Amino acid sequence: MYTIVLSGIILHIKCTCRRETAMSYIDLMKEKARSDKKTIVLPETNDKRTLIAAANILKENIANIIMVGNEEKIMDGAGWLEVELDGVTIIDPEKTEKLEEYTNLLFETRKNKGMTPEKARETLLKDYLTFGVMMVKANDADGMVAGACHATADTLRPALQILKTAPGVKLVSGFFILDVPNCEYGENGTFLFADCGLNQDPTPEELAAIADTSAKSFKSLVGAKPIIAMLSHSTKGSAKHPLVDKMVEATRIAHEQYPHLCIDGELQSDAALVPQVAKSKAPGSEVAGKANVLIFPNLDCGNIGYKLVQRLGGAEAYGPMLQGISKPVNDLSRGCSWQDIVGVVALTAVQAQLA
């Protein structure tokens, strides 16, 4: 048990151990990834967490791995860390026969934005993240995971510029899958939080679109019915503020444009999650007290929220994953562990199975 004060509210937090009687969410995803192995690019080969993760991904047979960089340096790093990279494919941008093909493809993709063949070649040789995205674009890999030593903007920019949005998608957004130990809420403690990594201050229309793609992501990655709460500091008019109005309007638009969704708002987080609270704050709501997909008003709320649940609630957090892009490219927190990288690779592989 430990205590923390948040803006005048004292919280007593009891650390819990992860449930041991059932297979964890990420173990289920690893099992699914093994059933139809995909090829995932890991371009951050100067980071020791990436090397350790790659070795464990190969050991667990989760995915085929391509690493981008100088083979001698990568293998020297693996040797220093005492990990085995037998079976990994290493592509050196300076030596690969694919450089000309990727250069032409990058030029054709970005020429309307001022890209030249010379600049395309220089970018591919210097920026391993862009090189990895080009491998996905060229169908030489099924997905990419990066961000352990790059800011989210640097990780996602080439994916957004090169891969573009999937057909019929209005907005690319970022989400986290959180698996909370010994939790009775959500889908046996598993939740999707959005947007926690990309859109800073989405409009009501954008929030409705995020809810729609989040529902699809939750269904495909968790396998349960998505029950979506549009979160606020107000429940059903308990407070008046433009931020409340924004979530009310987002919910209205979602009902109108995505009538298939099980969605309600505006809801405070306790009303969204806790059945007893839901009965008093939002009686009659089909979502309140049952939510497993949480849509936050802005990036501040989403990012702060997932990190609190991760660090204080002991949750496993995977992401920020991208949804709405044509092929799977996913980000990592710079504070990630090698185990987090393994988990995100497993989820990326599952996304690739469904692409």
C-alpha angles and dihedrals in degrees: 000000000000136000133230132175118221114188093322096321115114115215124193106202122196114204112228135197122241115263110264103188096077136038111270121245094252092049088055090051091049089052090051092048090053091054091069109013117215132193116249127188120224107189100173095085095151090068117088092213089061092052093048091046092050091053091051094045089055092045092051091043092230099140145342109264131216117190121196120218146051109337096213093052093046094050092044089053091049090050092050090050091044094233128136120237097178107148097025118126114225119200119192109200090211093055107031121111087220094070095094092047092050091045092055092045093050091047093050092046096050105025092108087059094055099272116154128193090249093051092045092055093046091050093051092050094048105032113059092183091060089045090054092050090051089055088056091045091052092049091244088121134024099222147342136231123196142136103101089117102014132075116253091249092055091048098047101037097078091044092053093044098045109027098037126194124313118257113281094013117127099193140016111226140171129241142176129219109217123194109194118199119239091358122153094194132083117011098338088312096318120121142169116223120195143219098011102137118026124025111061103194110003120196121237089262091051092047090053090051090048089053091053096050091041090056090054092047093049093048093049098042101035101025096220132109110278113237107190128207121191099213128219141149085256134064118209096332099322089135135028120222139121089253089057091047089053093058093043090053092045090054091049091051092047091053090049100043100029105032092164092069124102095221140144139172169229092029134157113231094252091050089049095051112025118069095205092052091044091058092060101034102036110015113184095021114137089208106040112101092012106063120138098165114062120195114197125209094237145351093270092060095043097047095044091045098053093046092051091051090046099046102032100029096043093236124162106236123199120191158319082251119186121235127187096033120121095242131019118272116156137191132224131210111250085232092059126129125224087256089059090054091052090051095049091048089054091051092046090052090052090049088052091053088057097042 
